[in-house]
């Protein structure tokens, strides 16, 4: 197998793999390089259930927990962070084994990480907050909200399925192939370079690949978690995402959306939303200003257009 084939397989296998190209810079882009982004007001580590989670808090306003994708880290949101921090206090976390958070001695499992984060935000002093998760982070967000629905005001899940069968079939063998055996051939990729720039122990990278591969080989299905969501939820995908469109709709149906016409006065309108964003792949949605602005509109409880009767004053 050639190096380019392997890198291409990795880049379509893990449930993130779309970091900005950092190969020239030699590591993760520093968020402080962008003056439009609010500075860090607080950062540190919070130990929860054997995992020493790293977090950063930026901005002011209602709190928003921001969760990155697989093999990523906080910095992957650099292109859209100003949109989030403009009116919100953003709590960004490096998830288990990612960025500055060590892997620890347990497997990577979405329900466990979700439960950890419900504890983490409580320890940071937040009783209730909005949650946004992309891909791997979207799965964590789903499980966190299901585990502690009283702690989540509104939830945005970006480019994440609720079950393994939500991916296009050709993705599954590529995901199953992720392991430590790929580590050496990934050393020139953005995934490794961004990890190397901030990880407390770079030698853990092969172990992270093993752990993520093990997660993706499991036929996980979080349908039961969906049933526990009591807050308004927005699902967001690119129209060229790695998630099957049928699965996007099925997810929305499970939330009670898209089952009937909303009605003239929105009397049958679901509290949940579905957005399919044009001209975006799985490897671009997290960096899209369109995505970020639409997510913030939902989180701010806005977006309703005037209906015809309102337009004519009737």
PDB file of C-alpha atoms in Angstrom:
ATOM      1  CA  UNK A   1       0.000   0.000   0.000  1.00  0.00           C
ATOM      2  CA  UNK A   2       1.439   3.400  -0.985  1.00  0.00           C
ATOM      3  CA  UNK A   3       1.870   6.219   1.483  1.00  0.00           C
ATOM      4  CA  UNK A   4      -0.616   8.415  -0.384  1.00  0.00           C
ATOM      5  CA  UNK A   5      -3.216   5.648  -0.419  1.00  0.00           C
ATOM      6  CA  UNK A   6      -2.791   5.128   3.298  1.00  0.00           C
ATOM      7  CA  UNK A   7      -3.034   8.835   4.089  1.00  0.00           C
ATOM      8  CA  UNK A   8      -6.130   9.099   1.896  1.00  0.00           C
ATOM      9  CA  UNK A   9      -7.664   6.178   3.773  1.00  0.00           C
ATOM     10  CA  UNK A  10      -6.871   7.776   7.129  1.00  0.00           C
ATOM     11  CA  UNK A  11      -8.298  11.081   5.939  1.00  0.00           C
ATOM     12  CA  UNK A  12     -11.634   9.458   5.217  1.00  0.00           C
ATOM     13  CA  UNK A  13     -11.676   7.017   8.107  1.00  0.00           C
ATOM     14  CA  UNK A  14     -11.604   8.792  11.448  1.00  0.00           C
ATOM     15  CA  UNK A  15     -14.627  10.842  12.345  1.00  0.00           C
ATOM     16  CA  UNK A  16     -12.914  14.223  11.883  1.00  0.00           C
ATOM     17  CA  UNK A  17      -9.805  14.360   9.733  1.00  0.00           C
ATOM     18  CA  UNK A  18     -10.157  17.790   8.249  1.00  0.00           C
ATOM     19  CA  UNK A  19      -7.823  20.031  10.187  1.00  0.00           C
ATOM     20  CA  UNK A  20      -6.410  23.078   8.405  1.00  0.00           C
ATOM     21  CA  UNK A  21      -3.155  22.288   6.616  1.00  0.00           C
ATOM     22  CA  UNK A  22      -0.526  22.913   9.281  1.00  0.00           C
ATOM     23  CA  UNK A  23       2.380  21.142   7.604  1.00  0.00           C
ATOM     24  CA  UNK A  24       4.167  24.363   6.700  1.00  0.00           C
ATOM     25  CA  UNK A  25       3.737  25.844  10.146  1.00  0.00           C
ATOM     26  CA  UNK A  26       4.864  22.641  11.830  1.00  0.00           C
ATOM     27  CA  UNK A  27       1.945  22.342  14.203  1.00  0.00           C
ATOM     28  CA  UNK A  28      -1.434  23.504  15.379  1.00  0.00           C
ATOM     29  CA  UNK A  29      -2.379  27.083  14.489  1.00  0.00           C
ATOM     30  CA  UNK A  30      -2.343  29.336  17.531  1.00  0.00           C
ATOM     31  CA  UNK A  31      -5.797  30.786  18.076  1.00  0.00           C
ATOM     32  CA  UNK A  32      -4.214  33.937  19.487  1.00  0.00           C
ATOM     33  CA  UNK A  33      -2.820  34.654  16.004  1.00  0.00           C
ATOM     34  CA  UNK A  34      -6.313  35.801  15.007  1.00  0.00           C
ATOM     35  CA  UNK A  35      -7.032  39.098  16.772  1.00  0.00           C
ATOM     36  CA  UNK A  36     -10.775  38.706  16.136  1.00  0.00           C
ATOM     37  CA  UNK A  37     -10.940  35.783  18.548  1.00  0.00           C
ATOM     38  CA  UNK A  38     -11.573  36.535  22.191  1.00  0.00           C
ATOM     39  CA  UNK A  39      -8.535  35.784  24.368  1.00  0.00           C
ATOM     40  CA  UNK A  40      -8.431  32.944  26.855  1.00  0.00           C
ATOM     41  CA  UNK A  41      -9.856  34.047  30.199  1.00  0.00           C
ATOM     42  CA  UNK A  42      -9.319  30.727  31.930  1.00  0.00           C
ATOM     43  CA  UNK A  43      -7.687  27.396  31.116  1.00  0.00           C
ATOM     44  CA  UNK A  44      -6.464  24.308  32.861  1.00  0.00           C
ATOM     45  CA  UNK A  45      -7.112  20.638  33.475  1.00  0.00           C
ATOM     46  CA  UNK A  46      -9.989  18.900  35.227  1.00  0.00           C
ATOM     47  CA  UNK A  47      -9.547  15.232  36.234  1.00  0.00           C
ATOM     48  CA  UNK A  48     -12.737  13.210  35.714  1.00  0.00           C
ATOM     49  CA  UNK A  49     -12.941   9.424  36.038  1.00  0.00           C
ATOM     50  CA  UNK A  50      -9.244   8.940  35.355  1.00  0.00           C
ATOM     51  CA  UNK A  51      -9.016  11.361  32.402  1.00  0.00           C
ATOM     52  CA  UNK A  52      -7.244  14.711  32.851  1.00  0.00           C
ATOM     53  CA  UNK A  53      -9.304  16.918  30.504  1.00  0.00           C
ATOM     54  CA  UNK A  54      -7.782  20.152  29.184  1.00  0.00           C
ATOM     55  CA  UNK A  55     -10.139  23.095  28.660  1.00  0.00           C
ATOM     56  CA  UNK A  56     -10.054  26.741  27.570  1.00  0.00           C
ATOM     57  CA  UNK A  57     -12.674  29.410  28.228  1.00  0.00           C
ATOM     58  CA  UNK A  58     -13.030  32.448  25.958  1.00  0.00           C
ATOM     59  CA  UNK A  59     -15.467  35.326  25.580  1.00  0.00           C
ATOM     60  CA  UNK A  60     -18.460  36.490  27.573  1.00  0.00           C
ATOM     61  CA  UNK A  61     -22.164  35.708  27.548  1.00  0.00           C
ATOM     62  CA  UNK A  62     -24.258  32.570  27.775  1.00  0.00           C
ATOM     63  CA  UNK A  63     -22.023  29.467  28.027  1.00  0.00           C
ATOM     64  CA  UNK A  64     -21.431  27.189  25.019  1.00  0.00           C
ATOM     65  CA  UNK A  65     -19.505  23.919  25.261  1.00  0.00           C
ATOM     66  CA  UNK A  66     -17.562  23.290  22.030  1.00  0.00           C
ATOM     67  CA  UNK A  67     -16.409  19.747  21.149  1.00  0.00           C
ATOM     68  CA  UNK A  68     -14.020  18.967  18.295  1.00  0.00           C
ATOM     69  CA  UNK A  69     -13.847  15.960  15.972  1.00  0.00           C
ATOM     70  CA  UNK A  70     -11.758  12.794  16.086  1.00  0.00           C
ATOM     71  CA  UNK A  71      -7.968  13.247  15.832  1.00  0.00           C
ATOM     72  CA  UNK A  72      -8.568  16.971  16.195  1.00  0.00           C
ATOM     73  CA  UNK A  73      -8.340  19.451  19.037  1.00  0.00           C
ATOM     74  CA  UNK A  74      -9.668  22.836  20.095  1.00  0.00           C
ATOM     75  CA  UNK A  75      -7.671  24.643  17.403  1.00  0.00           C
ATOM     76  CA  UNK A  76      -9.646  23.062  14.568  1.00  0.00           C
ATOM     77  CA  UNK A  77     -12.363  25.660  15.235  1.00  0.00           C
ATOM     78  CA  UNK A  78      -9.944  28.549  14.620  1.00  0.00           C
ATOM     79  CA  UNK A  79     -11.675  29.669  11.369  1.00  0.00           C
ATOM     80  CA  UNK A  80     -15.071  30.059  13.066  1.00  0.00           C
ATOM     81  CA  UNK A  81     -14.146  30.709  16.693  1.00  0.00           C
ATOM     82  CA  UNK A  82     -14.836  34.488  16.381  1.00  0.00           C
ATOM     83  CA  UNK A  83     -18.443  33.714  15.435  1.00  0.00           C
ATOM     84  CA  UNK A  84     -18.864  31.634  18.580  1.00  0.00           C
ATOM     85  CA  UNK A  85     -17.010  33.987  20.940  1.00  0.00           C
ATOM     86  CA  UNK A  86     -18.636  37.161  19.600  1.00  0.00           C
ATOM     87  CA  UNK A  87     -21.627  36.812  21.925  1.00  0.00           C
ATOM     88  CA  UNK A  88     -20.916  33.637  23.920  1.00  0.00           C
ATOM     89  CA  UNK A  89     -18.593  32.349  26.576  1.00  0.00           C
ATOM     90  CA  UNK A  90     -17.056  29.323  24.878  1.00  0.00           C
ATOM     91  CA  UNK A  91     -15.808  26.372  26.919  1.00  0.00           C
ATOM     92  CA  UNK A  92     -13.676  24.316  24.515  1.00  0.00           C
ATOM     93  CA  UNK A  93     -12.361  20.916  25.603  1.00  0.00           C
ATOM     94  CA  UNK A  94      -9.694  18.588  24.216  1.00  0.00           C
ATOM     95  CA  UNK A  95     -11.434  15.209  24.366  1.00  0.00           C
ATOM     96  CA  UNK A  96      -9.933  11.997  25.748  1.00  0.00           C
ATOM     97  CA  UNK A  97      -6.572  11.242  24.120  1.00  0.00           C
ATOM     98  CA  UNK A  98      -6.754  14.329  21.899  1.00  0.00           C
ATOM     99  CA  UNK A  99      -4.742  17.538  21.979  1.00  0.00           C
ATOM    100  CA  UNK A 100      -3.550  18.267  25.497  1.00  0.00           C
ATOM    101  CA  UNK A 101      -5.724  15.625  27.173  1.00  0.00           C
ATOM    102  CA  UNK A 102      -3.877  12.335  27.813  1.00  0.00           C
ATOM    103  CA  UNK A 103      -5.432   9.065  26.688  1.00  0.00           C
ATOM    104  CA  UNK A 104      -5.562   7.538  30.153  1.00  0.00           C
ATOM    105  CA  UNK A 105      -5.995   3.840  30.866  1.00  0.00           C
ATOM    106  CA  UNK A 106      -9.461   3.180  29.516  1.00  0.00           C
ATOM    107  CA  UNK A 107     -10.941   2.745  26.020  1.00  0.00           C
ATOM    108  CA  UNK A 108     -12.452   5.655  24.108  1.00  0.00           C
ATOM    109  CA  UNK A 109     -16.226   5.287  24.435  1.00  0.00           C
ATOM    110  CA  UNK A 110     -18.725   8.021  23.611  1.00  0.00           C
ATOM    111  CA  UNK A 111     -21.130   7.395  26.521  1.00  0.00           C
ATOM    112  CA  UNK A 112     -18.240   7.468  29.018  1.00  0.00           C
ATOM    113  CA  UNK A 113     -16.808  10.709  27.625  1.00  0.00           C
ATOM    114  CA  UNK A 114     -20.285  12.229  27.536  1.00  0.00           C
ATOM    115  CA  UNK A 115     -20.778  11.350  31.199  1.00  0.00           C
ATOM    116  CA  UNK A 116     -17.353  12.840  31.993  1.00  0.00           C
ATOM    117  CA  UNK A 117     -18.235  16.149  30.373  1.00  0.00           C
ATOM    118  CA  UNK A 118     -21.463  16.479  32.336  1.00  0.00           C
ATOM    119  CA  UNK A 119     -19.292  16.268  35.458  1.00  0.00           C
ATOM    120  CA  UNK A 120     -16.606  18.553  34.009  1.00  0.00           C
ATOM    121  CA  UNK A 121     -18.940  21.471  33.248  1.00  0.00           C
ATOM    122  CA  UNK A 122     -20.446  21.168  36.720  1.00  0.00           C
ATOM    123  CA  UNK A 123     -16.979  21.348  38.252  1.00  0.00           C
ATOM    124  CA  UNK A 124     -16.271  24.454  36.167  1.00  0.00           C
ATOM    125  CA  UNK A 125     -19.324  26.090  37.686  1.00  0.00           C
ATOM    126  CA  UNK A 126     -21.940  25.709  34.945  1.00  0.00           C
ATOM    127  CA  UNK A 127     -25.356  24.382  35.892  1.00  0.00           C
ATOM    128  CA  UNK A 128     -26.766  24.576  32.355  1.00  0.00           C
ATOM    129  CA  UNK A 129     -25.258  25.442  28.985  1.00  0.00           C
ATOM    130  CA  UNK A 130     -25.574  24.946  25.236  1.00  0.00           C
ATOM    131  CA  UNK A 131     -23.543  22.158  23.624  1.00  0.00           C
ATOM    132  CA  UNK A 132     -22.071  21.959  20.115  1.00  0.00           C
ATOM    133  CA  UNK A 133     -20.258  18.854  18.874  1.00  0.00           C
ATOM    134  CA  UNK A 134     -18.716  18.013  15.514  1.00  0.00           C
ATOM    135  CA  UNK A 135     -18.379  14.422  14.231  1.00  0.00           C
ATOM    136  CA  UNK A 136     -16.693  12.432  17.048  1.00  0.00           C
ATOM    137  CA  UNK A 137     -17.520  15.402  19.277  1.00  0.00           C
ATOM    138  CA  UNK A 138     -21.100  15.251  18.019  1.00  0.00           C
ATOM    139  CA  UNK A 139     -21.381  11.685  19.263  1.00  0.00           C
ATOM    140  CA  UNK A 140     -19.983  12.791  22.604  1.00  0.00           C
ATOM    141  CA  UNK A 141     -22.463  15.695  22.698  1.00  0.00           C
ATOM    142  CA  UNK A 142     -25.390  13.358  21.979  1.00  0.00           C
ATOM    143  CA  UNK A 143     -24.387  11.063  24.815  1.00  0.00           C
ATOM    144  CA  UNK A 144     -23.668  13.918  27.216  1.00  0.00           C
ATOM    145  CA  UNK A 145     -27.109  15.442  26.583  1.00  0.00           C
ATOM    146  CA  UNK A 146     -28.785  12.056  27.019  1.00  0.00           C
ATOM    147  CA  UNK A 147     -26.831  11.423  30.233  1.00  0.00           C
ATOM    148  CA  UNK A 148     -27.611  14.832  31.766  1.00  0.00           C
ATOM    149  CA  UNK A 149     -30.501  16.472  29.872  1.00  0.00           C
ATOM    150  CA  UNK A 150     -31.033  18.915  32.730  1.00  0.00           C
ATOM    151  CA  UNK A 151     -27.569  20.387  32.070  1.00  0.00           C
ATOM    152  CA  UNK A 152     -28.081  21.073  28.335  1.00  0.00           C
ATOM    153  CA  UNK A 153     -30.230  24.001  27.196  1.00  0.00           C
ATOM    154  CA  UNK A 154     -29.821  23.503  23.429  1.00  0.00           C
ATOM    155  CA  UNK A 155     -27.821  20.973  21.431  1.00  0.00           C
ATOM    156  CA  UNK A 156     -26.162  21.175  18.002  1.00  0.00           C
ATOM    157  CA  UNK A 157     -24.838  17.986  16.401  1.00  0.00           C
ATOM    158  CA  UNK A 158     -22.712  18.598  13.299  1.00  0.00           C
ATOM    159  CA  UNK A 159     -21.755  15.863  10.798  1.00  0.00           C
ATOM    160  CA  UNK A 160     -22.343  12.938  13.167  1.00  0.00           C
ATOM    161  CA  UNK A 161     -24.540   9.852  12.792  1.00  0.00           C
ATOM    162  CA  UNK A 162     -26.421   8.262  15.679  1.00  0.00           C
ATOM    163  CA  UNK A 163     -25.255   4.793  14.616  1.00  0.00           C
ATOM    164  CA  UNK A 164     -22.397   3.186  12.728  1.00  0.00           C
ATOM    165  CA  UNK A 165     -24.654   2.346   9.789  1.00  0.00           C
ATOM    166  CA  UNK A 166     -25.122   6.055   9.177  1.00  0.00           C
ATOM    167  CA  UNK A 167     -21.812   6.191   7.316  1.00  0.00           C
ATOM    168  CA  UNK A 168     -21.625   5.335   3.632  1.00  0.00           C
ATOM    169  CA  UNK A 169     -20.810   1.603   3.399  1.00  0.00           C
ATOM    170  CA  UNK A 170     -17.400   2.160   1.817  1.00  0.00           C
ATOM    171  CA  UNK A 171     -16.335   4.121   4.905  1.00  0.00           C
ATOM    172  CA  UNK A 172     -16.648   1.186   7.293  1.00  0.00           C
ATOM    173  CA  UNK A 173     -13.641  -0.919   6.188  1.00  0.00           C
ATOM    174  CA  UNK A 174     -11.523   2.237   6.081  1.00  0.00           C
ATOM    175  CA  UNK A 175     -12.526   3.119   9.627  1.00  0.00           C
ATOM    176  CA  UNK A 176     -11.907  -0.460  10.753  1.00  0.00           C
ATOM    177  CA  UNK A 177      -8.340  -0.276   9.417  1.00  0.00           C
ATOM    178  CA  UNK A 178      -7.304   2.605  11.700  1.00  0.00           C
ATOM    179  CA  UNK A 179      -4.591   1.397  14.094  1.00  0.00           C
ATOM    180  CA  UNK A 180      -1.124   2.108  15.480  1.00  0.00           C
ATOM    181  CA  UNK A 181       0.340   0.478  12.369  1.00  0.00           C
ATOM    182  CA  UNK A 182      -0.439   3.722  10.502  1.00  0.00           C
ATOM    183  CA  UNK A 183       1.401   6.015  12.919  1.00  0.00           C
ATOM    184  CA  UNK A 184       4.760   6.244  11.121  1.00  0.00           C
ATOM    185  CA  UNK A 185       3.165   6.985   7.757  1.00  0.00           C
ATOM    186  CA  UNK A 186       1.065   9.760   9.290  1.00  0.00           C
ATOM    187  CA  UNK A 187       3.991  11.811  10.566  1.00  0.00           C
ATOM    188  CA  UNK A 188       3.708  14.372   7.768  1.00  0.00           C
ATOM    189  CA  UNK A 189      -0.062  14.763   8.012  1.00  0.00           C
ATOM    190  CA  UNK A 190      -1.991  17.622   9.659  1.00  0.00           C
ATOM    191  CA  UNK A 191      -3.472  15.128  12.118  1.00  0.00           C
ATOM    192  CA  UNK A 192      -0.080  14.199  13.562  1.00  0.00           C
ATOM    193  CA  UNK A 193       1.472  17.666  13.285  1.00  0.00           C
ATOM    194  CA  UNK A 194      -1.376  19.305  15.191  1.00  0.00           C
ATOM    195  CA  UNK A 195      -1.200  16.565  17.829  1.00  0.00           C
ATOM    196  CA  UNK A 196       2.583  16.867  18.139  1.00  0.00           C
ATOM    197  CA  UNK A 197       2.342  20.637  18.656  1.00  0.00           C
ATOM    198  CA  UNK A 198       0.406  20.373  21.922  1.00  0.00           C
ATOM    199  CA  UNK A 199       0.236  16.776  23.219  1.00  0.00           C
ATOM    200  CA  UNK A 200       1.878  16.220  26.609  1.00  0.00           C
ATOM    201  CA  UNK A 201       3.268  12.866  25.393  1.00  0.00           C
ATOM    202  CA  UNK A 202       3.645  12.513  21.621  1.00  0.00           C
ATOM    203  CA  UNK A 203       4.518   8.829  22.001  1.00  0.00           C
ATOM    204  CA  UNK A 204       0.823   8.211  22.774  1.00  0.00           C
ATOM    205  CA  UNK A 205      -0.196   8.921  19.164  1.00  0.00           C
ATOM    206  CA  UNK A 206      -0.081   5.256  18.062  1.00  0.00           C
ATOM    207  CA  UNK A 207      -2.160   4.335  21.120  1.00  0.00           C
ATOM    208  CA  UNK A 208      -4.688   7.020  20.162  1.00  0.00           C
ATOM    209  CA  UNK A 209      -4.990   5.486  16.691  1.00  0.00           C
ATOM    210  CA  UNK A 210      -5.547   2.062  18.239  1.00  0.00           C
ATOM    211  CA  UNK A 211      -8.201   3.464  20.560  1.00  0.00           C
ATOM    212  CA  UNK A 212     -10.023   5.334  17.790  1.00  0.00           C
ATOM    213  CA  UNK A 213      -9.864   2.284  15.527  1.00  0.00           C
ATOM    214  CA  UNK A 214     -11.354   0.128  18.264  1.00  0.00           C
ATOM    215  CA  UNK A 215     -14.174   2.644  18.726  1.00  0.00           C
ATOM    216  CA  UNK A 216     -14.971   2.721  15.015  1.00  0.00           C
ATOM    217  CA  UNK A 217     -14.966  -1.060  14.684  1.00  0.00           C
ATOM    218  CA  UNK A 218     -17.810  -1.333  17.195  1.00  0.00           C
ATOM    219  CA  UNK A 219     -21.340  -1.416  15.667  1.00  0.00           C
ATOM    220  CA  UNK A 220     -22.488   1.371  17.966  1.00  0.00           C
ATOM    221  CA  UNK A 221     -26.110   2.534  17.892  1.00  0.00           C
ATOM    222  CA  UNK A 222     -27.229   5.369  20.162  1.00  0.00           C
ATOM    223  CA  UNK A 223     -30.941   5.312  19.305  1.00  0.00           C
ATOM    224  CA  UNK A 224     -31.728   4.970  22.998  1.00  0.00           C
ATOM    225  CA  UNK A 225     -29.802   8.177  23.702  1.00  0.00           C
ATOM    226  CA  UNK A 226     -31.952  10.113  21.204  1.00  0.00           C
ATOM    227  CA  UNK A 227     -35.080   9.155  23.112  1.00  0.00           C
ATOM    228  CA  UNK A 228     -33.646  10.817  26.240  1.00  0.00           C
ATOM    229  CA  UNK A 229     -33.111  14.238  24.630  1.00  0.00           C
ATOM    230  CA  UNK A 230     -35.554  16.760  26.065  1.00  0.00           C
ATOM    231  CA  UNK A 231     -33.920  19.970  24.815  1.00  0.00           C
ATOM    232  CA  UNK A 232     -34.228  21.540  21.329  1.00  0.00           C
ATOM    233  CA  UNK A 233     -31.744  19.870  18.953  1.00  0.00           C
ATOM    234  CA  UNK A 234     -30.311  20.997  15.630  1.00  0.00           C
ATOM    235  CA  UNK A 235     -28.769  18.466  13.262  1.00  0.00           C
ATOM    236  CA  UNK A 236     -26.368  19.899  10.678  1.00  0.00           C
ATOM    237  CA  UNK A 237     -24.661  18.182   7.734  1.00  0.00           C
ATOM    238  CA  UNK A 238     -22.900  19.018   4.520  1.00  0.00           C
ATOM    239  CA  UNK A 239     -24.713  18.003   1.353  1.00  0.00           C
ATOM    240  CA  UNK A 240     -21.594  15.973   0.482  1.00  0.00           C
ATOM    241  CA  UNK A 241     -20.998  14.635   3.991  1.00  0.00           C
ATOM    242  CA  UNK A 242     -19.768  11.115   4.830  1.00  0.00           C
ATOM    243  CA  UNK A 243     -23.177  10.491   6.423  1.00  0.00           C
ATOM    244  CA  UNK A 244     -25.888   8.974   4.225  1.00  0.00           C
ATOM    245  CA  UNK A 245     -28.719  11.475   3.526  1.00  0.00           C
ATOM    246  CA  UNK A 246     -31.245   8.784   4.463  1.00  0.00           C
ATOM    247  CA  UNK A 247     -29.612   8.547   7.884  1.00  0.00           C
ATOM    248  CA  UNK A 248     -29.765  12.321   8.364  1.00  0.00           C
ATOM    249  CA  UNK A 249     -33.517  12.202   7.745  1.00  0.00           C
ATOM    250  CA  UNK A 250     -33.950   9.149   9.961  1.00  0.00           C
ATOM    251  CA  UNK A 251     -32.119  10.943  12.784  1.00  0.00           C
ATOM    252  CA  UNK A 252     -34.433  13.925  12.336  1.00  0.00           C
ATOM    253  CA  UNK A 253     -37.477  11.652  12.340  1.00  0.00           C
ATOM    254  CA  UNK A 254     -36.326  10.068  15.601  1.00  0.00           C
ATOM    255  CA  UNK A 255     -36.299  13.571  17.070  1.00  0.00           C
ATOM    256  CA  UNK A 256     -39.903  14.073  15.944  1.00  0.00           C
ATOM    257  CA  UNK A 257     -39.080  16.359  13.039  1.00  0.00           C
ATOM    258  CA  UNK A 258     -40.098  16.048   9.390  1.00  0.00           C
ATOM    259  CA  UNK A 259     -43.102  13.830  10.097  1.00  0.00           C
ATOM    260  CA  UNK A 260     -45.821  16.172   8.801  1.00  0.00           C
ATOM    261  CA  UNK A 261     -46.455  19.647   7.457  1.00  0.00           C
ATOM    262  CA  UNK A 262     -45.785  22.323  10.077  1.00  0.00           C
ATOM    263  CA  UNK A 263     -49.095  24.076   9.492  1.00  0.00           C
ATOM    264  CA  UNK A 264     -50.085  27.623   8.579  1.00  0.00           C
ATOM    265  CA  UNK A 265     -49.320  28.937  12.074  1.00  0.00           C
ATOM    266  CA  UNK A 266     -46.564  26.393  12.819  1.00  0.00           C
ATOM    267  CA  UNK A 267     -48.984  24.485  15.020  1.00  0.00           C
ATOM    268  CA  UNK A 268     -47.361  21.175  14.053  1.00  0.00           C
ATOM    269  CA  UNK A 269     -43.804  22.517  14.086  1.00  0.00           C
ATOM    270  CA  UNK A 270     -41.158  20.387  15.773  1.00  0.00           C
ATOM    271  CA  UNK A 271     -38.877  22.115  18.288  1.00  0.00           C
ATOM    272  CA  UNK A 272     -35.931  20.432  16.546  1.00  0.00           C
ATOM    273  CA  UNK A 273     -34.194  21.456  13.344  1.00  0.00           C
ATOM    274  CA  UNK A 274     -32.339  19.917  10.399  1.00  0.00           C
ATOM    275  CA  UNK A 275     -29.904  21.852   8.199  1.00  0.00           C
ATOM    276  CA  UNK A 276     -28.190  20.396   5.134  1.00  0.00           C
ATOM    277  CA  UNK A 277     -25.533  22.880   4.052  1.00  0.00           C
ATOM    278  CA  UNK A 278     -24.674  23.264   0.350  1.00  0.00           C
ATOM    279  CA  UNK A 279     -21.252  22.635  -1.158  1.00  0.00           C
ATOM    280  CA  UNK A 280     -19.692  21.191   2.000  1.00  0.00           C
ATOM    281  CA  UNK A 281     -18.028  17.857   2.722  1.00  0.00           C
ATOM    282  CA  UNK A 282     -17.418  16.212   6.092  1.00  0.00           C
ATOM    283  CA  UNK A 283     -13.903  17.667   6.032  1.00  0.00           C
ATOM    284  CA  UNK A 284     -15.141  21.266   5.686  1.00  0.00           C
ATOM    285  CA  UNK A 285     -18.351  21.682   7.687  1.00  0.00           C
ATOM    286  CA  UNK A 286     -16.565  22.473  10.963  1.00  0.00           C
ATOM    287  CA  UNK A 287     -14.736  25.438   9.399  1.00  0.00           C
ATOM    288  CA  UNK A 288     -17.720  26.937   7.532  1.00  0.00           C
ATOM    289  CA  UNK A 289     -18.932  30.423   8.539  1.00  0.00           C
ATOM    290  CA  UNK A 290     -22.327  29.464   7.091  1.00  0.00           C
ATOM    291  CA  UNK A 291     -22.468  26.560   9.534  1.00  0.00           C
ATOM    292  CA  UNK A 292     -21.331  28.619  12.513  1.00  0.00           C
ATOM    293  CA  UNK A 293     -23.764  31.475  11.870  1.00  0.00           C
ATOM    294  CA  UNK A 294     -26.655  29.060  11.368  1.00  0.00           C
ATOM    295  CA  UNK A 295     -25.745  27.211  14.570  1.00  0.00           C
ATOM    296  CA  UNK A 296     -25.630  30.476  16.520  1.00  0.00           C
ATOM    297  CA  UNK A 297     -29.008  31.532  15.128  1.00  0.00           C
ATOM    298  CA  UNK A 298     -30.492  28.300  16.474  1.00  0.00           C
ATOM    299  CA  UNK A 299     -28.673  28.564  19.803  1.00  0.00           C
ATOM    300  CA  UNK A 300     -29.973  32.110  20.185  1.00  0.00           C
ATOM    301  CA  UNK A 301     -33.541  30.856  19.551  1.00  0.00           C
ATOM    302  CA  UNK A 302     -33.844  32.875  16.354  1.00  0.00           C
ATOM    303  CA  UNK A 303     -34.328  32.273  12.662  1.00  0.00           C
ATOM    304  CA  UNK A 304     -38.092  32.395  12.248  1.00  0.00           C
ATOM    305  CA  UNK A 305     -39.138  34.301   9.133  1.00  0.00           C
ATOM    306  CA  UNK A 306     -42.461  36.189   8.998  1.00  0.00           C
ATOM    307  CA  UNK A 307     -45.252  34.125   7.455  1.00  0.00           C
ATOM    308  CA  UNK A 308     -47.489  35.384   4.690  1.00  0.00           C
ATOM    309  CA  UNK A 309     -50.202  36.587   7.035  1.00  0.00           C
ATOM    310  CA  UNK A 310     -47.682  38.546   9.102  1.00  0.00           C
ATOM    311  CA  UNK A 311     -46.240  40.119   5.964  1.00  0.00           C
ATOM    312  CA  UNK A 312     -49.595  41.552   4.921  1.00  0.00           C
ATOM    313  CA  UNK A 313     -50.580  42.555   8.445  1.00  0.00           C
ATOM    314  CA  UNK A 314     -53.422  40.092   8.855  1.00  0.00           C
TER     315      UNK A 314
END
